[in-house]
JSON list of C-alpha atoms in Angstrom, two decimals:
[
{"chain": "A", "resi": 32, "resn": "UNK", "atom": "CA", "xyz": [86.17, 109.70, 102.69]},
{"chain": "A", "resi": 33, "resn": "UNK", "atom": "CA", "xyz": [88.70, 107.00, 101.93]},
{"chain": "A", "resi": 34, "resn": "UNK", "atom": "CA", "xyz": [91.65, 107.79, 99.68]},
{"chain": "A", "resi": 35, "resn": "UNK", "atom": "CA", "xyz": [93.86, 105.41, 97.71]},
{"chain": "A", "resi": 36, "resn": "UNK", "atom": "CA", "xyz": [96.67, 105.83, 95.23]},
{"chain": "A", "resi": 37, "resn": "UNK", "atom": "CA", "xyz": [96.20, 105.48, 91.49]},
{"chain": "A", "resi": 38, "resn": "UNK", "atom": "CA", "xyz": [98.58, 102.51, 91.60]},
{"chain": "A", "resi": 39, "resn": "UNK", "atom": "CA", "xyz": [96.36, 100.71, 94.13]},
{"chain": "A", "resi": 40, "resn": "UNK", "atom": "CA", "xyz": [93.26, 101.60, 92.13]},
{"chain": "A", "resi": 41, "resn": "UNK", "atom": "CA", "xyz": [94.71, 100.18, 88.90]},
{"chain": "A", "resi": 42, "resn": "UNK", "atom": "CA", "xyz": [95.61, 96.90, 90.62]},
{"chain": "A", "resi": 43, "resn": "UNK", "atom": "CA", "xyz": [92.25, 96.57, 92.39]},
{"chain": "A", "resi": 44, "resn": "UNK", "atom": "CA", "xyz": [89.72, 98.31, 90.12]},
{"chain": "A", "resi": 45, "resn": "UNK", "atom": "CA", "xyz": [87.00, 95.64, 90.45]},
{"chain": "A", "resi": 46, "resn": "UNK", "atom": "CA", "xyz": [87.17, 95.49, 94.25]},
{"chain": "A", "resi": 47, "resn": "UNK", "atom": "CA", "xyz": [87.26, 99.31, 94.40]},
{"chain": "A", "resi": 48, "resn": "UNK", "atom": "CA", "xyz": [84.11, 99.52, 92.27]},
{"chain": "A", "resi": 49, "resn": "UNK", "atom": "CA", "xyz": [82.42, 96.86, 94.40]},
{"chain": "A", "resi": 50, "resn": "UNK", "atom": "CA", "xyz": [83.31, 98.73, 97.61]},
{"chain": "A", "resi": 51, "resn": "UNK", "atom": "CA", "xyz": [82.04, 102.09, 96.30]},
{"chain": "A", "resi": 52, "resn": "UNK", "atom": "CA", "xyz": [78.72, 100.55, 95.29]},
{"chain": "A", "resi": 53, "resn": "UNK", "atom": "CA", "xyz": [78.31, 98.46, 98.45]},
{"chain": "A", "resi": 54, "resn": "UNK", "atom": "CA", "xyz": [79.31, 101.18, 100.93]},
{"chain": "A", "resi": 55, "resn": "UNK", "atom": "CA", "xyz": [77.58, 103.98, 99.00]},
{"chain": "A", "resi": 56, "resn": "UNK", "atom": "CA", "xyz": [80.54, 106.21, 99.87]},
{"chain": "A", "resi": 57, "resn": "UNK", "atom": "CA", "xyz": [82.84, 108.06, 97.46]},
{"chain": "A", "resi": 58, "resn": "UNK", "atom": "CA", "xyz": [86.43, 106.98, 96.97]},
{"chain": "A", "resi": 59, "resn": "UNK", "atom": "CA", "xyz": [89.26, 109.45, 96.33]},
{"chain": "A", "resi": 60, "resn": "UNK", "atom": "CA", "xyz": [91.95, 108.28, 93.94]},
{"chain": "A", "resi": 61, "resn": "UNK", "atom": "CA", "xyz": [95.12, 110.31, 94.33]},
{"chain": "A", "resi": 62, "resn": "UNK", "atom": "CA", "xyz": [97.54, 110.96, 91.49]},
{"chain": "A", "resi": 63, "resn": "UNK", "atom": "CA", "xyz": [100.38, 113.44, 91.88]},
{"chain": "A", "resi": 64, "resn": "UNK", "atom": "CA", "xyz": [100.73, 114.17, 88.16]},
{"chain": "A", "resi": 65, "resn": "UNK", "atom": "CA", "xyz": [97.03, 114.70, 87.33]},
{"chain": "A", "resi": 66, "resn": "UNK", "atom": "CA", "xyz": [95.38, 115.59, 90.63]},
{"chain": "A", "resi": 67, "resn": "UNK", "atom": "CA", "xyz": [92.81, 113.68, 92.62]},
{"chain": "A", "resi": 68, "resn": "UNK", "atom": "CA", "xyz": [89.53, 112.26, 91.36]},
{"chain": "A", "resi": 69, "resn": "UNK", "atom": "CA", "xyz": [86.44, 111.09, 93.21]},
{"chain": "A", "resi": 70, "resn": "UNK", "atom": "CA", "xyz": [84.64, 107.90, 92.26]},
{"chain": "A", "resi": 71, "resn": "UNK", "atom": "CA", "xyz": [81.05, 107.37, 93.33]},
{"chain": "A", "resi": 72, "resn": "UNK", "atom": "CA", "xyz": [78.21, 105.10, 92.33]},
{"chain": "A", "resi": 73, "resn": "UNK", "atom": "CA", "xyz": [75.70, 106.29, 89.77]},
{"chain": "A", "resi": 74, "resn": "UNK", "atom": "CA", "xyz": [72.95, 106.00, 92.40]},
{"chain": "A", "resi": 75, "resn": "UNK", "atom": "CA", "xyz": [74.84, 108.39, 94.68]},
{"chain": "A", "resi": 76, "resn": "UNK", "atom": "CA", "xyz": [75.55, 110.76, 91.79]},
{"chain": "A", "resi": 77, "resn": "UNK", "atom": "CA", "xyz": [71.87, 110.80, 90.82]},
{"chain": "A", "resi": 78, "resn": "UNK", "atom": "CA", "xyz": [70.91, 111.48, 94.43]},
{"chain": "A", "resi": 79, "resn": "UNK", "atom": "CA", "xyz": [73.31, 114.43, 94.58]},
{"chain": "A", "resi": 80, "resn": "UNK", "atom": "CA", "xyz": [71.97, 115.82, 91.30]},
{"chain": "A", "resi": 81, "resn": "UNK", "atom": "CA", "xyz": [68.40, 115.61, 92.61]},
{"chain": "A", "resi": 82, "resn": "UNK", "atom": "CA", "xyz": [69.40, 117.35, 95.84]},
{"chain": "A", "resi": 83, "resn": "UNK", "atom": "CA", "xyz": [71.18, 120.13, 93.93]},
{"chain": "A", "resi": 84, "resn": "UNK", "atom": "CA", "xyz": [68.12, 120.56, 91.71]},
{"chain": "A", "resi": 85, "resn": "UNK", "atom": "CA", "xyz": [65.75, 120.79, 94.69]},
{"chain": "A", "resi": 86, "resn": "UNK", "atom": "CA", "xyz": [67.97, 123.26, 96.54]},
{"chain": "A", "resi": 87, "resn": "UNK", "atom": "CA", "xyz": [68.57, 125.44, 93.48]},
{"chain": "A", "resi": 88, "resn": "UNK", "atom": "CA", "xyz": [65.27, 127.24, 94.01]},
{"chain": "A", "resi": 89, "resn": "UNK", "atom": "CA", "xyz": [65.58, 129.43, 97.15]},
{"chain": "A", "resi": 90, "resn": "UNK", "atom": "CA", "xyz": [61.90, 129.03, 98.13]},
{"chain": "A", "resi": 91, "resn": "UNK", "atom": "CA", "xyz": [62.05, 125.29, 97.75]},
{"chain": "A", "resi": 92, "resn": "UNK", "atom": "CA", "xyz": [65.34, 125.13, 99.68]},
{"chain": "A", "resi": 93, "resn": "UNK", "atom": "CA", "xyz": [63.82, 127.13, 102.56]},
{"chain": "A", "resi": 94, "resn": "UNK", "atom": "CA", "xyz": [60.78, 124.85, 102.63]},
{"chain": "A", "resi": 95, "resn": "UNK", "atom": "CA", "xyz": [62.95, 121.72, 102.69]},
{"chain": "A", "resi": 96, "resn": "UNK", "atom": "CA", "xyz": [65.17, 123.09, 105.43]},
{"chain": "A", "resi": 97, "resn": "UNK", "atom": "CA", "xyz": [62.11, 124.07, 107.47]},
{"chain": "A", "resi": 98, "resn": "UNK", "atom": "CA", "xyz": [60.72, 120.56, 107.05]},
{"chain": "A", "resi": 99, "resn": "UNK", "atom": "CA", "xyz": [64.02, 119.09, 108.22]},
{"chain": "A", "resi": 100, "resn": "UNK", "atom": "CA", "xyz": [64.01, 121.28, 111.31]},
{"chain": "A", "resi": 101, "resn": "UNK", "atom": "CA", "xyz": [60.40, 120.36, 112.10]},
{"chain": "A", "resi": 102, "resn": "UNK", "atom": "CA", "xyz": [61.26, 116.68, 111.72]},
{"chain": "A", "resi": 103, "resn": "UNK", "atom": "CA", "xyz": [64.19, 117.08, 114.13]},
{"chain": "A", "resi": 104, "resn": "UNK", "atom": "CA", "xyz": [61.85, 118.72, 116.64]},
{"chain": "A", "resi": 105, "resn": "UNK", "atom": "CA", "xyz": [59.33, 115.84, 116.21]},
{"chain": "A", "resi": 106, "resn": "UNK", "atom": "CA", "xyz": [56.54, 118.03, 114.84]}
]
């Protein structure tokens, strides 16, 4: 995960937003006085929320993990 300073972020906010959306990777913005923040696209956020929702139920999580393992084993 890439990290930049708050100063760099303030100077380059548009290009930072464009990069986050194009690369679909989060960006860490560091700030000594307030702590770090993570910026990610709404599409990535929504994807994470859906994953969390699906894995919240233990039975569903087990089924999904089993399906992933079967896929890896080409079943």
